[in-house]
Amino acid sequence: MLSKDTSTQTLVPAGIYRHYKGQRYQVLYCARHSETEEWQVVYRCLYGEFSLWVRPLAMFIESVSLENGLAVPRFALEIATEFTSPDLNRL
């Protein structure tokens, strides 16, 4: 279990990930659910309408079993990028 004060930088690095089925996604950041405080990964499809999605962290980092029985990561990091926080002083 992750502590409530875990740095979002250490959960899942921002970057480009490949889903085990082949599509690519951009992880933007991690956030906590407002009611359960469960960590979530916020990411964008890099195809189609480039829609935004949220998936529980535990699901994002888990391994899945392929038909041949091989266990692989659900999402594999391809390119790490730096997350840039918005300038809140400009609001």
Tab-separated table of N, CA and C in Angstrom:
chain	number	residue	atom	x	y	z
A	1	MET	N	0.848	-1.185	0.000
A	1	MET	CA	0.000	0.000	0.000
A	1	MET	C	0.889	1.242	0.000
A	2	LEU	N	0.490	2.236	-0.764
A	2	LEU	CA	1.251	3.477	-0.850
A	2	LEU	C	0.808	4.434	0.240
A	3	SER	N	1.748	5.161	0.788
A	3	SER	CA	1.381	6.134	1.814
A	3	SER	C	0.679	7.317	1.175
A	4	LYS	N	-0.100	8.034	1.978
A	4	LYS	CA	-0.855	9.171	1.463
A	4	LYS	C	0.044	10.304	1.011
A	5	ASP	N	1.268	10.372	1.516
A	5	ASP	CA	2.159	11.464	1.146
A	5	ASP	C	3.198	11.047	0.104
A	6	THR	N	2.969	9.928	-0.573
A	6	THR	CA	3.887	9.487	-1.619
A	6	THR	C	3.953	10.530	-2.724
A	7	SER	N	5.158	10.834	-3.171
A	7	SER	CA	5.343	11.799	-4.254
A	7	SER	C	4.771	11.244	-5.545
A	8	THR	N	4.036	12.062	-6.281
A	8	THR	CA	3.490	11.607	-7.561
A	8	THR	C	4.603	11.300	-8.547
A	9	GLN	N	5.765	11.878	-8.368
A	9	GLN	CA	6.890	11.605	-9.265
A	9	GLN	C	7.368	10.165	-9.123
A	10	THR	N	7.196	9.559	-7.950
A	10	THR	CA	7.693	8.204	-7.730
A	10	THR	C	6.660	7.143	-8.062
A	11	LEU	N	5.412	7.505	-8.271
A	11	LEU	CA	4.370	6.525	-8.550
A	11	LEU	C	4.523	5.964	-9.958
A	12	VAL	N	4.303	6.784	-10.944
A	12	VAL	CA	4.458	6.421	-12.349
A	12	VAL	C	5.062	7.637	-13.037
A	13	PRO	N	6.255	7.520	-13.578
A	13	PRO	CA	6.867	8.677	-14.237
A	13	PRO	C	6.051	9.136	-15.441
A	14	ALA	N	5.991	10.448	-15.647
A	14	ALA	CA	5.352	10.983	-16.851
A	14	ALA	C	6.124	10.475	-18.054
A	15	GLY	N	5.418	10.206	-19.133
A	15	GLY	CA	6.104	9.738	-20.330
A	15	GLY	C	5.178	9.016	-21.282
A	16	ILE	N	5.791	8.407	-22.280
A	16	ILE	CA	5.064	7.652	-23.292
A	16	ILE	C	5.159	6.171	-22.927
A	17	TYR	N	4.015	5.524	-22.877
A	17	TYR	CA	3.930	4.112	-22.514
A	17	TYR	C	3.279	3.330	-23.646
A	18	ARG	N	3.657	2.076	-23.756
A	18	ARG	CA	3.002	1.188	-24.712
A	18	ARG	C	2.175	0.177	-23.924
A	19	HIS	N	0.892	0.090	-24.290
A	19	HIS	CA	-0.014	-0.892	-23.700
A	19	HIS	C	0.362	-2.266	-24.243
A	20	TYR	N	0.121	-3.295	-23.484
A	20	TYR	CA	0.526	-4.631	-23.918
A	20	TYR	C	-0.158	-5.064	-25.211
A	21	LYS	N	-1.268	-4.405	-25.582
A	21	LYS	CA	-1.939	-4.719	-26.851
A	21	LYS	C	-1.383	-3.893	-28.011
A	22	GLY	N	-0.431	-2.974	-27.719
A	22	GLY	CA	0.271	-2.283	-28.792
A	22	GLY	C	0.085	-0.783	-28.918
A	23	GLN	N	-1.021	-0.226	-28.422
A	23	GLN	CA	-1.257	1.214	-28.558
A	23	GLN	C	-0.363	2.001	-27.605
A	24	ARG	N	-0.110	3.266	-27.975
A	24	ARG	CA	0.743	4.132	-27.149
A	24	ARG	C	-0.113	5.162	-26.415
A	25	TYR	N	0.344	5.513	-25.205
A	25	TYR	CA	-0.360	6.451	-24.332
A	25	TYR	C	0.647	7.385	-23.687
A	26	GLN	N	0.184	8.577	-23.346
A	26	GLN	CA	1.019	9.549	-22.647
A	26	GLN	C	0.512	9.687	-21.220
A	27	VAL	N	1.334	9.303	-20.256
A	27	VAL	CA	0.986	9.517	-18.851
A	27	VAL	C	1.278	10.970	-18.523
A	28	LEU	N	0.259	11.659	-18.011
A	28	LEU	CA	0.405	13.071	-17.676
A	28	LEU	C	0.819	13.246	-16.226
A	29	TYR	N	0.134	12.568	-15.319
A	29	TYR	CA	0.441	12.671	-13.897
A	29	TYR	C	-0.394	11.665	-13.126
A	30	CYS	N	-0.146	11.603	-11.833
A	30	CYS	CA	-0.948	10.785	-10.929
A	30	CYS	C	-1.764	11.721	-10.051
A	31	ALA	N	-2.927	11.251	-9.650
A	31	ALA	CA	-3.821	12.048	-8.809
A	31	ALA	C	-4.531	11.102	-7.852
A	32	ARG	N	-5.098	11.668	-6.802
A	32	ARG	CA	-5.839	10.845	-5.847
A	32	ARG	C	-7.344	11.042	-6.022
A	33	HIS	N	-8.067	9.963	-5.855
A	33	HIS	CA	-9.527	10.004	-5.894
A	33	HIS	C	-10.004	10.827	-4.703
A	34	SER	N	-10.956	11.715	-4.921
A	34	SER	CA	-11.379	12.644	-3.867
A	34	SER	C	-12.074	11.962	-2.688
A	35	GLU	N	-12.686	10.818	-2.902
A	35	GLU	CA	-13.406	10.143	-1.820
A	35	GLU	C	-12.574	9.038	-1.169
A	36	THR	N	-11.911	8.245	-1.977
A	36	THR	CA	-11.183	7.082	-1.450
A	36	THR	C	-9.695	7.344	-1.240
A	37	GLU	N	-9.192	8.413	-1.797
A	37	GLU	CA	-7.767	8.768	-1.795
A	37	GLU	C	-6.909	7.722	-2.501
A	38	GLU	N	-7.534	6.866	-3.298
A	38	GLU	CA	-6.794	5.881	-4.086
A	38	GLU	C	-6.042	6.606	-5.200
A	39	TRP	N	-4.771	6.216	-5.424
A	39	TRP	CA	-3.983	6.820	-6.488
A	39	TRP	C	-4.512	6.388	-7.847
A	40	GLN	N	-4.580	7.342	-8.765
A	40	GLN	CA	-5.038	7.131	-10.132
A	40	GLN	C	-3.957	7.634	-11.087
A	41	VAL	N	-3.902	7.063	-12.270
A	41	VAL	CA	-2.997	7.539	-13.313
A	41	VAL	C	-3.844	8.239	-14.365
A	42	VAL	N	-3.476	9.477	-14.693
A	42	VAL	CA	-4.180	10.262	-15.712
A	42	VAL	C	-3.343	10.181	-16.982
A	43	TYR	N	-3.968	9.696	-18.051
A	43	TYR	CA	-3.209	9.497	-19.285
A	43	TYR	C	-4.064	9.788	-20.513
A	44	ARG	N	-3.382	9.971	-21.652
A	44	ARG	CA	-4.034	10.339	-22.912
A	44	ARG	C	-3.677	9.308	-23.983
A	45	CYS	N	-4.683	8.953	-24.790
A	45	CYS	CA	-4.438	8.097	-25.950
A	45	CYS	C	-3.608	8.873	-26.964
A	46	LEU	N	-2.674	8.229	-27.602
A	46	LEU	CA	-1.897	8.873	-28.665
A	46	LEU	C	-2.367	8.379	-30.030
A	47	TYR	N	-3.672	8.246	-30.137
A	47	TYR	CA	-4.314	7.834	-31.389
A	47	TYR	C	-5.772	8.288	-31.325
A	48	GLY	N	-6.475	8.203	-32.426
A	48	GLY	CA	-7.899	8.552	-32.455
A	48	GLY	C	-8.159	9.976	-32.025
A	49	GLU	N	-9.030	10.135	-31.039
A	49	GLU	CA	-9.413	11.474	-30.566
A	49	GLU	C	-8.512	11.985	-29.443
A	50	PHE	N	-7.453	11.268	-29.113
A	50	PHE	CA	-6.507	11.670	-28.065
A	50	PHE	C	-7.229	11.951	-26.744
A	51	SER	N	-8.195	11.092	-26.427
A	51	SER	CA	-9.014	11.277	-25.232
A	51	SER	C	-8.219	11.034	-23.953
A	52	LEU	N	-8.695	11.656	-22.870
A	52	LEU	CA	-8.080	11.498	-21.547
A	52	LEU	C	-8.761	10.362	-20.798
A	53	TRP	N	-7.958	9.625	-20.025
A	53	TRP	CA	-8.463	8.505	-19.249
A	53	TRP	C	-7.849	8.521	-17.862
A	54	VAL	N	-8.511	7.848	-16.939
A	54	VAL	CA	-8.011	7.670	-15.577
A	54	VAL	C	-8.125	6.188	-15.256
A	55	ARG	N	-7.052	5.631	-14.692
A	55	ARG	CA	-7.050	4.217	-14.313
A	55	ARG	C	-6.427	4.113	-12.925
A	56	PRO	N	-6.964	3.268	-12.050
A	56	PRO	CA	-6.335	3.085	-10.747
A	56	PRO	C	-4.866	2.682	-10.908
A	57	LEU	N	-4.011	3.276	-10.092
A	57	LEU	CA	-2.577	3.009	-10.161
A	57	LEU	C	-2.275	1.517	-10.081
A	58	ALA	N	-2.926	0.821	-9.155
A	58	ALA	CA	-2.665	-0.612	-8.985
A	58	ALA	C	-2.912	-1.377	-10.284
A	59	MET	N	-3.938	-0.985	-11.024
A	59	MET	CA	-4.243	-1.627	-12.299
A	59	MET	C	-3.239	-1.231	-13.372
A	60	PHE	N	-2.824	0.039	-13.360
A	60	PHE	CA	-1.896	0.544	-14.372
A	60	PHE	C	-0.561	-0.189	-14.309
A	61	ILE	N	-0.070	-0.461	-13.102
A	61	ILE	CA	1.268	-1.049	-12.959
A	61	ILE	C	1.261	-2.574	-12.861
A	62	GLU	N	0.090	-3.196	-12.887
A	62	GLU	CA	0.055	-4.649	-12.755
A	62	GLU	C	0.492	-5.348	-14.042
A	63	SER	N	0.834	-6.606	-13.903
A	63	SER	CA	1.148	-7.446	-15.054
A	63	SER	C	-0.113	-8.178	-15.484
A	64	VAL	N	-0.169	-8.492	-16.772
A	64	VAL	CA	-1.289	-9.259	-17.318
A	64	VAL	C	-0.721	-10.516	-17.972
A	65	SER	N	-1.523	-11.560	-18.011
A	65	SER	CA	-1.081	-12.818	-18.620
A	65	SER	C	-1.550	-12.888	-20.062
A	66	LEU	N	-0.613	-13.160	-20.961
A	66	LEU	CA	-0.947	-13.341	-22.369
A	66	LEU	C	-1.508	-14.744	-22.572
A	67	GLU	N	-2.053	-15.003	-23.755
A	67	GLU	CA	-2.624	-16.315	-24.042
A	67	GLU	C	-1.610	-17.441	-23.877
A	68	ASN	N	-0.329	-17.139	-24.129
A	68	ASN	CA	0.714	-18.169	-24.007
A	68	ASN	C	1.200	-18.353	-22.568
A	69	GLY	N	0.578	-17.615	-21.621
A	69	GLY	CA	0.930	-17.739	-20.214
A	69	GLY	C	2.001	-16.781	-19.739
A	70	LEU	N	2.633	-16.064	-20.667
A	70	LEU	CA	3.677	-15.107	-20.313
A	70	LEU	C	3.060	-13.891	-19.630
A	71	ALA	N	3.640	-13.475	-18.504
A	71	ALA	CA	3.172	-12.274	-17.791
A	71	ALA	C	3.980	-11.075	-18.276
A	72	VAL	N	3.270	-10.010	-18.667
A	72	VAL	CA	3.916	-8.783	-19.150
A	72	VAL	C	3.272	-7.589	-18.458
A	73	PRO	N	3.988	-6.460	-18.366
A	73	PRO	CA	3.377	-5.267	-17.775
A	73	PRO	C	2.205	-4.787	-18.634
A	74	ARG	N	1.144	-4.321	-17.978
A	74	ARG	CA	0.010	-3.764	-18.725
A	74	ARG	C	0.481	-2.569	-19.556
A	75	PHE	N	1.295	-1.699	-18.958
A	75	PHE	CA	1.874	-0.540	-19.641
A	75	PHE	C	3.379	-0.562	-19.421
A	76	ALA	N	4.149	-0.379	-20.492
A	76	ALA	CA	5.614	-0.350	-20.397
A	76	ALA	C	6.113	1.029	-20.819
A	77	LEU	N	6.950	1.633	-19.993
A	77	LEU	CA	7.513	2.947	-20.290
A	77	LEU	C	8.439	2.854	-21.494
A	78	GLU	N	8.217	3.734	-22.486
A	78	GLU	CA	9.093	3.812	-23.659
A	78	GLU	C	9.972	5.053	-23.609
A	79	ILE	N	9.372	6.194	-23.260
A	79	ILE	CA	10.100	7.464	-23.234
A	79	ILE	C	9.670	8.234	-21.995
A	80	ALA	N	10.602	8.494	-21.088
A	80	ALA	CA	10.294	9.305	-19.904
A	80	ALA	C	10.307	10.776	-20.305
A	81	THR	N	9.351	11.525	-19.791
A	81	THR	CA	9.297	12.964	-20.036
A	81	THR	C	9.186	13.663	-18.696
A	82	GLU	N	9.456	14.945	-18.707
A	82	GLU	CA	9.365	15.715	-17.479
A	82	GLU	C	7.967	16.292	-17.354
A	83	PHE	N	7.377	16.150	-16.177
A	83	PHE	CA	6.085	16.783	-15.921
A	83	PHE	C	6.332	18.220	-15.516
A	84	THR	N	5.603	19.136	-16.133
A	84	THR	CA	5.721	20.549	-15.800
A	84	THR	C	4.451	20.992	-15.103
A	85	SER	N	4.567	21.423	-13.863
A	85	SER	CA	3.406	21.916	-13.123
A	85	SER	C	2.964	23.254	-13.694
A	86	PRO	N	1.654	23.518	-13.698
A	86	PRO	CA	1.193	24.821	-14.167
A	86	PRO	C	1.662	25.928	-13.230
A	87	ASP	N	1.845	27.105	-13.782
A	87	ASP	CA	2.245	28.265	-12.986
A	87	ASP	C	0.998	28.818	-12.305
A	88	LEU	N	0.782	28.439	-11.055
A	88	LEU	CA	-0.427	28.844	-10.336
A	88	LEU	C	-0.431	30.326	-10.007
A	89	ASN	N	0.713	30.976	-10.053
A	89	ASN	CA	0.771	32.418	-9.798
A	89	ASN	C	0.123	33.220	-10.919
A	90	ARG	N	-0.046	32.604	-12.075
A	90	ARG	CA	-0.637	33.309	-13.215
A	90	ARG	C	-2.156	33.270	-13.183
A	91	LEU	N	-2.736	32.495	-12.295
A	91	LEU	CA	-4.201	32.365	-12.237
A	91	LEU	C	-4.840	33.540	-11.555
